[in-house]
Amino acid sequence: MIVVRRLLTGLVVLWAAATAAYLALLAAPGSTVDSIIGDGADTPLIRAQIIQEWGLDRPAVVQYLDYLWRAAQGDLGRSYLLQRPVREVIADQIGPTLTLAVAAALLGALLALTLAVTTRRPWARRVSSTFELVVVSTPPFLIGIVLLSIFSFSLGWFPVSGGQGFASLVLPAVTLALPVAGVLTQVLRDGIDRAMDEPFVVTARARGLGERAVLVRHALRHALLPAVTLTGWLFGILLGGAVIIETVFGRPGLGQVTLQAVNSADMPVVLAVVVFSAFVYVVINTLADLSYLLIDPRLRPAPATPTGA
Amino acid sequence: MTDSRVHPRTPTPDPQALPASLNGKHVPLTAADETRDAGPDARTLLVSVRELHVTFPHRRGDVHAVRGINLDIHQGECVAIVGESGSGKSVTARTLVGLAGSNAQVRSSRFEIDGRPGPFDWRTLRGGFAGLVLQDALVSLDPLRTIGAEIAEVLRVHRIGGREQRVRALLESVHVPDPDRRARQHPHQLSGGLRQRALIASALAAGPPLLIADEPTTALDVTVQSQILDLLAERHAAGETLLLISHDLAVVSRLADRVLVMRNGHIVESGPTATLLSAPTHSYTQQLLAAVPSAASRGRRLSHQPTASSTTAPNQPAPSTTPNPVPPQSSTTPNSTPRSSTAQTRAPQSSTGVRAGQAPSTSDSDQLPSGVVIEATGLRKGYGAHIVVDDVNLTVRRGEIVGLVGESGSGKTTVAQLLFGLTPPTSGSVAFEGAPWTGLTERRRRPRRRRLQLISQDPLSAFDPRWTVGRIIAEALPASIVDQDTRRRRGRSDAVQTLLERVGLGADLLDRYPRQLSGGQRQRVAIARALAPRPSLIICDEPVSALDVSVQAQVLDLLADIRDTDGTALLFISHDLGVIHHLADRVLVMRDGVVVEQGPVDDVFHNPQHEYTRALIDAVPALEVSR
Amino acid sequence: MALALDRPLSVRLRRPSGAGVFAAAGFLALALVAAVLPGLLAGDPLAADPLHVLEGPSAAHWFGTDQLGRDVLDRVVHGARHSLLIGVVATLIAVTAGLLLGLLAGLTHKYADEALSRSFDALSAFPLLLLALLFVAVAGPGTVGLVVAIGIATMPHYARVVRSQTFVVRQAHYVTQAVAFGHSRTRLVLRHVLPNVLGPIPVLAVIGLGEAILAAAGLSFLGMGPQPPSPEWGAMLSEGRGYLSVAWWTTVLPGVVVTLLVISLTVVGRHLQRRFEGRHP
Amino acid sequence: MRRRSLLIAAVATVLVAGCSGGGGTDSAAAGEPVSGGSLTWAVETEPITLNPHQYAQAKARLLVWNNFEALLTHDDKGGYVPWLASGYEVSPDGLTYTVKLRTGVTFSDGTPFDAAAVKANVDQLRADGYAPQVAAVQLKNLKSVDVVDPATVKYTLTSPDVLILDFLSSPQGAVVSPKSLKEAANLKAGGPDLAGTGPFILDRYTPGQELHYKRNPSYRDRAAYLDEVTYRFLKESSVRVGALTSGQVQVIEGVPATDQAQITGNSALTLSKGLNSGSAYSYYFNVTHAPFDDIRVRQAFRDALDVDTVLNGVYRGTATRAWSVIGPTSPLYDKTLEGTYGNNPARANATLDAAGWTQRDADGFRVKNGKRLTVRLVQSAPFVRDRRDILAQAVQAAVKQSAGIDLHVSVVDQGTATAALEQGEYEVFDNSRADTDAGAALNLLLSSSGAINRLGISDVGVDKLLANGQASGDPAARAEIYRSLQQKVVAEDSLIQPLYAPADQIAASKKVGGLAFEPTAGVPASAYNLWLSK
């Protein structure tokens, strides 16, 4: 039930996002024809041909409805710039971005869990907090640039280039994972702190449970709840960060496609990225809601009210 | 080897840590203590503590929670520590399992557990030597885990095999029906009673000789409380040693062999339960006993201190702004004899409670021949198919105190909301001061709003946190009293000060924020605010259930005074039969949204007609010592 | 079940140390001076010197010189105005819009609230950077597009906080209580709801300012911000990147200043947050 | 006027591959050519399209010629030599070009190369919506294409146009298998499903990452040395250089000035540079409105600018200064322009004073009638390369300091840039074109009907010179025509501020042999002649 409801609202969000993006691009300066022409030769004849080819003489509403109708069928149109179906453009680039995002998310989560659990002593907590503050406050591209200079240019441990092989994934993934880890650690630690103040922790200790066991078996699970609420934010960081990280590290991916599309006003691609991003957002948030249910039994739809005397 | 976090800070028999005068020397503190020690007790001494001090370092001065107490617990005994909040009773109990807190500094001249001095392997002792039961199982059991897992955890920690069968056996032993199914459920899926039983089962799982129960029944309804007390009694009878921590003398009287009364970190009095309750020697114990509202206390003052009803300025001690565990000084002073103050008795009210001619204001109800302030007919409230309140008829007359009693979920708070007009009834109607009240738009109700006031259980949330006491009360004053000029002075008007004086508070509180007040002061401010618009009826929704018994006594006295002097009617909602019996003229007993019985309070409580009322009355742990 | 999407601004954190807060406040004061009176601290940020191009940090040029021989420190100091202004205006837009929409959602009927909440969701479905890119596509690169983009992208956060806070306050006992004194709805909202909703906003805004500055730097880095030769920090970083192998200072030093500013804002913000929480429940 | 007719026998197969000779680099270290091996080459730009007909990026040229070939190609003196053709003949009236084709050539998909295939390509180019820019510019004067026999194609023009030869040697003129023209899934995007006749076959395209070519085993001449060559797209110059120095790639192109020291300082690497053909990177002054409608302001702008110092600062001595709108390597270049103008701040200030820009405002800029002497340069972000944005800032600083001129630079998205240009919201337009025949570039830039005539001029004299240049088949006569043209627009009218000659750089490991630049075009050559020493 919850999932169905989530998916329905998700569809609404999807539609709103697509429409907003469409309207925004409609309002963009310069006509579509200008975008298609780029810096090439520009004569009325060429313009007429382009208008005819892309059906740009139709009213905006018709173009919008046509776009929606085709988008609903999974046809995101053709790129003005790349002359290929947008779906293909996106499909080609999604792999590297997904790899990067997943690697960064996993690495970030792992780092955060480790830090939050191990830095319970005051001095360790202080060191870790400073680290978190710094990585969260540093522009991600600066982290990337510094890592690149040190580990690639100077030490030569990792390849400088591109999106091939595991080694080339390390630095970008670390760069993207650091801010994620910084925030997640703070949230997890805060959650653990709160949980450790709860009476059930006293009860658990009173059973003879060791401190580490209390932390891992009881407090951590409670701390995961606020962390799960961050998935929406995490998604933004990962997708947004990908644009920057891919630029810094010269990686292929959706970020590069987006940047190129925005720069050249390649409307079909921009729209597709927006719709795709909204889609991922909806999916991720639905998953987050489900994981709530998994973590917290109190949120599960109750088959029965409290029973017994 | 052990819990690194707690252990090093518990340097138990460390001679250096103690003042030289105490070093190695046992200095008995009280006569009671002496008696106990001299007691011919061949039973094993499970716990023996001397000169126990527990201090919590704090930026604004250390908090000295436990100040040199002595405690012995013998095998098979049930020892109770009684005290009000902040007396140090819980800290004492938790210190025995090394759980006073990570920053607690524990000192003592002797600290022996199971006949051995420290250092202790706390993790083995916890659960193995002593099981701990806390107040509310909903939060004391990990809400994310099944109760089966929680119980099994103890078994795993203490390396006890055959867990599944043992979990079932344990649940059975605490009388949880259908244990296999329950073991797979989470705390929130269980009723309060079952949860508490599961919590006790987990504390007992590793078979500890000592069970420490810290307020084990406080969050429970009275009938459930009775069952849990029975369960504890059963365990005690089976040979379990109990250390019971409670604020409630009545609860203690049912179980304990021996009682220690704690106050401000000291044990002020101790002795066998019967002796201590029947012949308390310390004034504080006497006050505590006197403050318990009950049928017996009906018609007399509970607090030893006269509430300044309108004239005398009170000597309210300065409120403590330091955080707990040291509570604000209670209003008692050690040398005052409780008997002399409680001697002021009130004439018992007639059941109607009308006192003609004493009304300070003229109200519509004065002209009403019946004197009916509010009348609800056929009130019914449902959310979908779920009926919360069903066909409730209720009348409150001028100057009358009507009690509404029921357990949680009985619908009593919904009744309050319906009467107050926060939510419209599904059917039925309310007439207030002879005119329709429900069915009106809020705009039309607004001019009459002031005649009906509300006091809730948690006054802190009932105050705008950004407002001072003066402003809070001034807001409630009618515009005629507070003109624009005085309002600008943020409620420093005479009217506000007069109100504060009436509830026994000084003008020094005018600039305080609600957070800076003690619980009792807050409730007094709430009462002052409710009085400000000169209402004909105040709905009091559990106004004293969050208060310590001595503070509760003062607030109850204050409410009684208000009725007496102003003729204000009160609808008093409570789960506490003692409080209702003490205060109310008439009572309505609610269960599952239905009023099962009503009538004059003595009639209902002494001669209950409905079986639920009987069950309720039977369940109340009475002080089992006559006074 | 509510979709809690609040960004980590709302995390309660340990109190920063006194010295840290002091240093952070000092740095913020310095940044403020730089933003208001940059001439007091630095020379002409546009003075090119083709003979001294890409020279490392020295006594004459503490932060070295850039590809046109301009003093990097001068540019960093003058950049404070751009970056702070962008951050402040964007945050103001976000807070104002978030406050109004959040209050509207929190106070109106179910359906309006649902519609507003879904639109916040729809906005959140764009990662900040993507939304900003979209806005830049519309408004063109430059300060205005950047500011509006960041403002709108961060708005849902404030709107959600305000909305949920409005719900909390609306249902608080003291509002119920105030009904009993016969006050009008407007008066309740103005006297009780609004002030209590507003409470945490300034602190969130201080921390949010750091986020906005970071976002602006990121967008400028991608070439979407103020145009050269404006000494905007993100743009400086972006320009300097091409010279990373020969002149690290043109990138790293301005980057460190951005980081310090964001850290200072966070530290001061958290300090205020703690103070605020200490005062009110 | 008598037309020469040429019939050049197909000889010199190595030459024909279009990749030899000109601008050859120091391959001595790599020894004699050896066959085999696989090479990775990091390139700056991922082509927007892999269809040669849609070619629009000079940086894609080195990729195109791996798997496609045109009928003609350039020699290193700007002339034409046959490639897929075996020779060509021009009718005396200059209206008919008869091209003889090589026989026995097949496309990599097995389709035979013949006259019908050539015609099919031209027909495709003129199809609606396929390549409007080619149809409208390069094939402007083409009347029809006829198959004379399987080995002969005849191009008939509406008016004489020597630039048709430039088309026949350009990527747009490359011959694609007619079969793939019909069957390709994404014809305009190109890719592995477009077959050509070149020495390599594109067998894998990973967008955003790389292009992979394998040797064409049935190439008609000497097979390529390399078994396979991979072009990896690395946008960031620092990343490219890092990839080369760390040995991940063997060749890179596009080495910015600041990174060149790293290459030259490394004994295992070589660096070579080729000047591009076409027009020089220049600022074109918009004369349609103030202030550049006044020739004195245009002269003052050039006098205010010390191009050498600016180039030195930005490119650290690696840039070649341009003195004319035509690049210095072109046979049409007018060398006499060198040193005739510029870098005279005193004269610039005097000229501006004379032109009425006598006052200065608070920021030190000149003012006339309350209006600041502001000229706007709008750059489109996606097309900014060679740090031209930085160069603009340097120019900006220079003209401000020496003459109080406010050069206002904005880097905007493509749509905004186009809109600004459409509405005349600019005073300076910057551009360089990599056409192999500079005349083609000037047609677009200077003709009153030119598609990118951003000067806004409509000068009968200029148009006439351009028309004559396009119609003239005699190299010497052509050179003279374009010399007059350059004198007119650069020297007399001060319409243009030439800045530098765009160049390409190749840095490579010394193990790589055969690196070269394409003759005339001056861009890196294809991989045909490359080898990797063992």
JSON list of N, CA, C and O in Angstrom, two decimals, chain A residues 64-83:
[
{"chain": "A", "resi": 64, "resn": "TYR", "atom": "N", "xyz": [5.06, 20.43, -26.33]},
{"chain": "A", "resi": 64, "resn": "TYR", "atom": "CA", "xyz": [5.13, 19.94, -24.96]},
{"chain": "A", "resi": 64, "resn": "TYR", "atom": "C", "xyz": [4.35, 18.63, -24.81]},
{"chain": "A", "resi": 64, "resn": "TYR", "atom": "O", "xyz": [4.85, 17.65, -24.26]},
{"chain": "A", "resi": 65, "resn": "LEU", "atom": "N", "xyz": [3.11, 18.64, -25.35]},
{"chain": "A", "resi": 65, "resn": "LEU", "atom": "CA", "xyz": [2.29, 17.44, -25.23]},
{"chain": "A", "resi": 65, "resn": "LEU", "atom": "C", "xyz": [2.94, 16.28, -25.98]},
{"chain": "A", "resi": 65, "resn": "LEU", "atom": "O", "xyz": [2.96, 15.15, -25.50]},
{"chain": "A", "resi": 66, "resn": "ASP", "atom": "N", "xyz": [3.47, 16.61, -27.13]},
{"chain": "A", "resi": 66, "resn": "ASP", "atom": "CA", "xyz": [4.15, 15.58, -27.92]},
{"chain": "A", "resi": 66, "resn": "ASP", "atom": "C", "xyz": [5.30, 15.00, -27.12]},
{"chain": "A", "resi": 66, "resn": "ASP", "atom": "O", "xyz": [5.50, 13.77, -27.05]},
{"chain": "A", "resi": 67, "resn": "TYR", "atom": "N", "xyz": [6.02, 15.91, -26.47]},
{"chain": "A", "resi": 67, "resn": "TYR", "atom": "CA", "xyz": [7.15, 15.48, -25.65]},
{"chain": "A", "resi": 67, "resn": "TYR", "atom": "C", "xyz": [6.69, 14.58, -24.51]},
{"chain": "A", "resi": 67, "resn": "TYR", "atom": "O", "xyz": [7.25, 13.49, -24.28]},
{"chain": "A", "resi": 68, "resn": "LEU", "atom": "N", "xyz": [5.65, 15.02, -23.81]},
{"chain": "A", "resi": 68, "resn": "LEU", "atom": "CA", "xyz": [5.14, 14.22, -22.68]},
{"chain": "A", "resi": 68, "resn": "LEU", "atom": "C", "xyz": [4.69, 12.85, -23.16]},
{"chain": "A", "resi": 68, "resn": "LEU", "atom": "O", "xyz": [4.99, 11.83, -22.54]},
{"chain": "A", "resi": 69, "resn": "TRP", "atom": "N", "xyz": [3.94, 12.86, -24.26]},
{"chain": "A", "resi": 69, "resn": "TRP", "atom": "CA", "xyz": [3.37, 11.63, -24.78]},
{"chain": "A", "resi": 69, "resn": "TRP", "atom": "C", "xyz": [4.49, 10.64, -25.12]},
{"chain": "A", "resi": 69, "resn": "TRP", "atom": "O", "xyz": [4.44, 9.47, -24.77]},
{"chain": "A", "resi": 70, "resn": "ARG", "atom": "N", "xyz": [5.53, 11.18, -25.76]},
{"chain": "A", "resi": 70, "resn": "ARG", "atom": "CA", "xyz": [6.60, 10.29, -26.15]},
{"chain": "A", "resi": 70, "resn": "ARG", "atom": "C", "xyz": [7.44, 9.87, -24.95]},
{"chain": "A", "resi": 70, "resn": "ARG", "atom": "O", "xyz": [7.89, 8.73, -24.85]},
{"chain": "A", "resi": 71, "resn": "ALA", "atom": "N", "xyz": [7.60, 10.79, -24.00]},
{"chain": "A", "resi": 71, "resn": "ALA", "atom": "CA", "xyz": [8.36, 10.46, -22.80]},
{"chain": "A", "resi": 71, "resn": "ALA", "atom": "C", "xyz": [7.67, 9.34, -22.03]},
{"chain": "A", "resi": 71, "resn": "ALA", "atom": "O", "xyz": [8.31, 8.44, -21.50]},
{"chain": "A", "resi": 72, "resn": "ALA", "atom": "N", "xyz": [6.33, 9.41, -22.00]},
{"chain": "A", "resi": 72, "resn": "ALA", "atom": "CA", "xyz": [5.58, 8.37, -21.30]},
{"chain": "A", "resi": 72, "resn": "ALA", "atom": "C", "xyz": [5.82, 7.01, -21.93]},
{"chain": "A", "resi": 72, "resn": "ALA", "atom": "O", "xyz": [5.76, 5.98, -21.27]},
{"chain": "A", "resi": 73, "resn": "GLN", "atom": "N", "xyz": [6.12, 7.03, -23.22]},
{"chain": "A", "resi": 73, "resn": "GLN", "atom": "CA", "xyz": [6.38, 5.76, -23.90]},
{"chain": "A", "resi": 73, "resn": "GLN", "atom": "C", "xyz": [7.85, 5.38, -23.87]},
{"chain": "A", "resi": 73, "resn": "GLN", "atom": "O", "xyz": [8.27, 4.43, -24.53]},
{"chain": "A", "resi": 74, "resn": "GLY", "atom": "N", "xyz": [8.61, 6.17, -23.15]},
{"chain": "A", "resi": 74, "resn": "GLY", "atom": "CA", "xyz": [10.03, 5.85, -23.04]},
{"chain": "A", "resi": 74, "resn": "GLY", "atom": "C", "xyz": [10.87, 6.45, -24.15]},
{"chain": "A", "resi": 74, "resn": "GLY", "atom": "O", "xyz": [12.07, 6.22, -24.23]},
{"chain": "A", "resi": 75, "resn": "ASP", "atom": "N", "xyz": [10.24, 7.25, -25.02]},
{"chain": "A", "resi": 75, "resn": "ASP", "atom": "CA", "xyz": [11.00, 7.87, -26.10]},
{"chain": "A", "resi": 75, "resn": "ASP", "atom": "C", "xyz": [11.35, 9.29, -25.67]},
{"chain": "A", "resi": 75, "resn": "ASP", "atom": "O", "xyz": [10.49, 10.15, -25.56]},
{"chain": "A", "resi": 76, "resn": "LEU", "atom": "N", "xyz": [12.61, 9.51, -25.40]},
{"chain": "A", "resi": 76, "resn": "LEU", "atom": "CA", "xyz": [13.01, 10.81, -24.89]},
{"chain": "A", "resi": 76, "resn": "LEU", "atom": "C", "xyz": [13.49, 11.73, -26.02]},
{"chain": "A", "resi": 76, "resn": "LEU", "atom": "O", "xyz": [14.04, 12.78, -25.77]},
{"chain": "A", "resi": 77, "resn": "GLY", "atom": "N", "xyz": [13.29, 11.31, -27.23]},
{"chain": "A", "resi": 77, "resn": "GLY", "atom": "CA", "xyz": [13.64, 12.19, -28.34]},
{"chain": "A", "resi": 77, "resn": "GLY", "atom": "C", "xyz": [15.06, 12.01, -28.81]},
{"chain": "A", "resi": 77, "resn": "GLY", "atom": "O", "xyz": [15.75, 11.08, -28.41]},
{"chain": "A", "resi": 78, "resn": "ARG", "atom": "N", "xyz": [15.48, 12.93, -29.67]},
{"chain": "A", "resi": 78, "resn": "ARG", "atom": "CA", "xyz": [16.83, 12.85, -30.21]},
{"chain": "A", "resi": 78, "resn": "ARG", "atom": "C", "xyz": [17.62, 14.07, -29.79]},
{"chain": "A", "resi": 78, "resn": "ARG", "atom": "O", "xyz": [17.10, 15.16, -29.70]},
{"chain": "A", "resi": 79, "resn": "SER", "atom": "N", "xyz": [18.90, 13.85, -29.55]},
{"chain": "A", "resi": 79, "resn": "SER", "atom": "CA", "xyz": [19.75, 14.96, -29.16]},
{"chain": "A", "resi": 79, "resn": "SER", "atom": "C", "xyz": [19.97, 15.89, -30.35]},
{"chain": "A", "resi": 79, "resn": "SER", "atom": "O", "xyz": [20.25, 15.45, -31.44]},
{"chain": "A", "resi": 80, "resn": "TYR", "atom": "N", "xyz": [19.80, 17.19, -30.12]},
{"chain": "A", "resi": 80, "resn": "TYR", "atom": "CA", "xyz": [20.07, 18.17, -31.17]},
{"chain": "A", "resi": 80, "resn": "TYR", "atom": "C", "xyz": [21.53, 18.09, -31.57]},
{"chain": "A", "resi": 80, "resn": "TYR", "atom": "O", "xyz": [21.89, 18.20, -32.73]},
{"chain": "A", "resi": 81, "resn": "LEU", "atom": "N", "xyz": [22.37, 17.93, -30.57]},
{"chain": "A", "resi": 81, "resn": "LEU", "atom": "CA", "xyz": [23.80, 18.08, -30.78]},
{"chain": "A", "resi": 81, "resn": "LEU", "atom": "C", "xyz": [24.41, 16.78, -31.28]},
{"chain": "A", "resi": 81, "resn": "LEU", "atom": "O", "xyz": [25.19, 16.77, -32.22]},
{"chain": "A", "resi": 82, "resn": "LEU", "atom": "N", "xyz": [24.05, 15.69, -30.61]},
{"chain": "A", "resi": 82, "resn": "LEU", "atom": "CA", "xyz": [24.73, 14.43, -30.88]},
{"chain": "A", "resi": 82, "resn": "LEU", "atom": "C", "xyz": [24.05, 13.61, -31.95]},
{"chain": "A", "resi": 82, "resn": "LEU", "atom": "O", "xyz": [24.57, 12.59, -32.37]},
{"chain": "A", "resi": 83, "resn": "GLN", "atom": "N", "xyz": [22.87, 14.05, -32.35]},
{"chain": "A", "resi": 83, "resn": "GLN", "atom": "CA", "xyz": [22.18, 13.40, -33.45]},
{"chain": "A", "resi": 83, "resn": "GLN", "atom": "C", "xyz": [21.86, 11.93, -33.15]},
{"chain": "A", "resi": 83, "resn": "GLN", "atom": "O", "xyz": [21.78, 11.13, -34.05]}
]
